[in-house]
């Protein structure tokens, strides 16, 4: 298991590199307020599951998968 410091540094890098594309993904699919909430939730999940986030080129697709699930959840709850 990675140290808290290593996990924190990794999360900071993931957030910095991938916030914009994840945010754009959510904003294309949801109203602005919901998209902001969905984007935030994606990174909450990433933080909680930092050990499960794949490394390298697979990080962003993993985040998109979390975003897709969050968009679906938000659409269901707004019905």
Tab-separated table of C-alpha atoms in Angstrom:
chain	number	residue	atom	x	y	z
A	1	UNK	CA	0.000	0.000	0.000
A	2	UNK	CA	1.315	3.430	-0.922
A	3	UNK	CA	2.000	5.978	1.775
A	4	UNK	CA	-0.479	8.784	2.360
A	5	UNK	CA	2.062	11.238	0.949
A	6	UNK	CA	2.558	9.199	-2.216
A	7	UNK	CA	-1.206	8.809	-2.639
A	8	UNK	CA	-1.717	12.528	-2.136
A	9	UNK	CA	0.952	13.426	-4.690
A	10	UNK	CA	-0.484	10.968	-7.184
A	11	UNK	CA	-4.004	12.316	-6.706
A	12	UNK	CA	-2.774	15.899	-7.127
A	13	UNK	CA	-1.143	14.935	-10.420
A	14	UNK	CA	-4.216	13.041	-11.658
A	15	UNK	CA	-6.471	15.961	-10.743
A	16	UNK	CA	-4.199	18.490	-12.420
A	17	UNK	CA	-3.844	16.471	-15.614
A	18	UNK	CA	-7.391	15.231	-16.006
A	19	UNK	CA	-9.771	17.751	-14.400
A	20	UNK	CA	-10.453	19.655	-17.637
A	21	UNK	CA	-11.274	16.662	-19.875
A	22	UNK	CA	-13.474	15.083	-17.182
A	23	UNK	CA	-15.239	18.403	-16.620
A	24	UNK	CA	-15.842	18.837	-20.364
A	25	UNK	CA	-17.228	15.282	-20.545
A	26	UNK	CA	-19.712	16.014	-17.765
A	27	UNK	CA	-20.659	19.448	-19.129
A	28	UNK	CA	-21.518	17.973	-22.523
A	29	UNK	CA	-24.004	15.638	-20.884
A	30	UNK	CA	-25.534	17.505	-17.943
A	31	UNK	CA	-26.758	20.982	-16.977
A	32	UNK	CA	-23.930	23.147	-15.564
A	33	UNK	CA	-24.669	22.707	-11.850
A	34	UNK	CA	-25.114	18.959	-12.198
A	35	UNK	CA	-21.983	18.739	-14.348
A	36	UNK	CA	-19.953	20.523	-11.677
A	37	UNK	CA	-21.270	18.119	-9.037
A	38	UNK	CA	-20.577	15.097	-11.245
A	39	UNK	CA	-17.034	16.265	-11.939
A	40	UNK	CA	-16.393	16.724	-8.235
A	41	UNK	CA	-17.797	13.278	-7.487
A	42	UNK	CA	-15.497	11.669	-10.074
A	43	UNK	CA	-12.497	12.991	-8.182
A	44	UNK	CA	-13.957	12.010	-4.797
A	45	UNK	CA	-14.179	8.454	-6.131
A	46	UNK	CA	-10.648	8.701	-7.517
A	47	UNK	CA	-9.358	9.819	-4.116
A	48	UNK	CA	-11.188	7.061	-2.258
A	49	UNK	CA	-10.018	4.426	-4.752
A	50	UNK	CA	-6.582	5.864	-5.517
A	51	UNK	CA	-5.024	2.397	-5.226
A	52	UNK	CA	-7.430	1.105	-7.906
A	53	UNK	CA	-6.836	3.921	-10.398
A	54	UNK	CA	-4.761	2.451	-13.218
A	55	UNK	CA	-1.467	4.088	-14.040
A	56	UNK	CA	-0.298	5.745	-17.213
A	57	UNK	CA	-2.481	5.885	-20.296
A	58	UNK	CA	-5.314	4.051	-18.541
A	59	UNK	CA	-5.970	6.793	-15.961
A	60	UNK	CA	-8.187	8.983	-18.129
A	61	UNK	CA	-10.323	6.137	-19.516
A	62	UNK	CA	-10.867	4.957	-15.930
A	63	UNK	CA	-11.953	8.467	-14.913
A	64	UNK	CA	-14.283	8.641	-17.931
A	65	UNK	CA	-15.853	5.379	-16.771
A	66	UNK	CA	-16.482	6.860	-13.335
A	67	UNK	CA	-17.865	10.006	-14.997
A	68	UNK	CA	-20.165	7.936	-17.223
A	69	UNK	CA	-21.557	6.165	-14.160
A	70	UNK	CA	-22.013	9.445	-12.313
A	71	UNK	CA	-23.803	11.044	-15.290
A	72	UNK	CA	-26.154	8.043	-15.434
A	73	UNK	CA	-26.796	8.245	-11.703
A	74	UNK	CA	-27.585	11.946	-11.887
A	75	UNK	CA	-29.905	11.501	-14.868
A	76	UNK	CA	-31.802	8.739	-13.051
A	77	UNK	CA	-32.169	10.836	-9.911
A	78	UNK	CA	-33.534	13.814	-11.872
A	79	UNK	CA	-36.457	11.830	-13.321
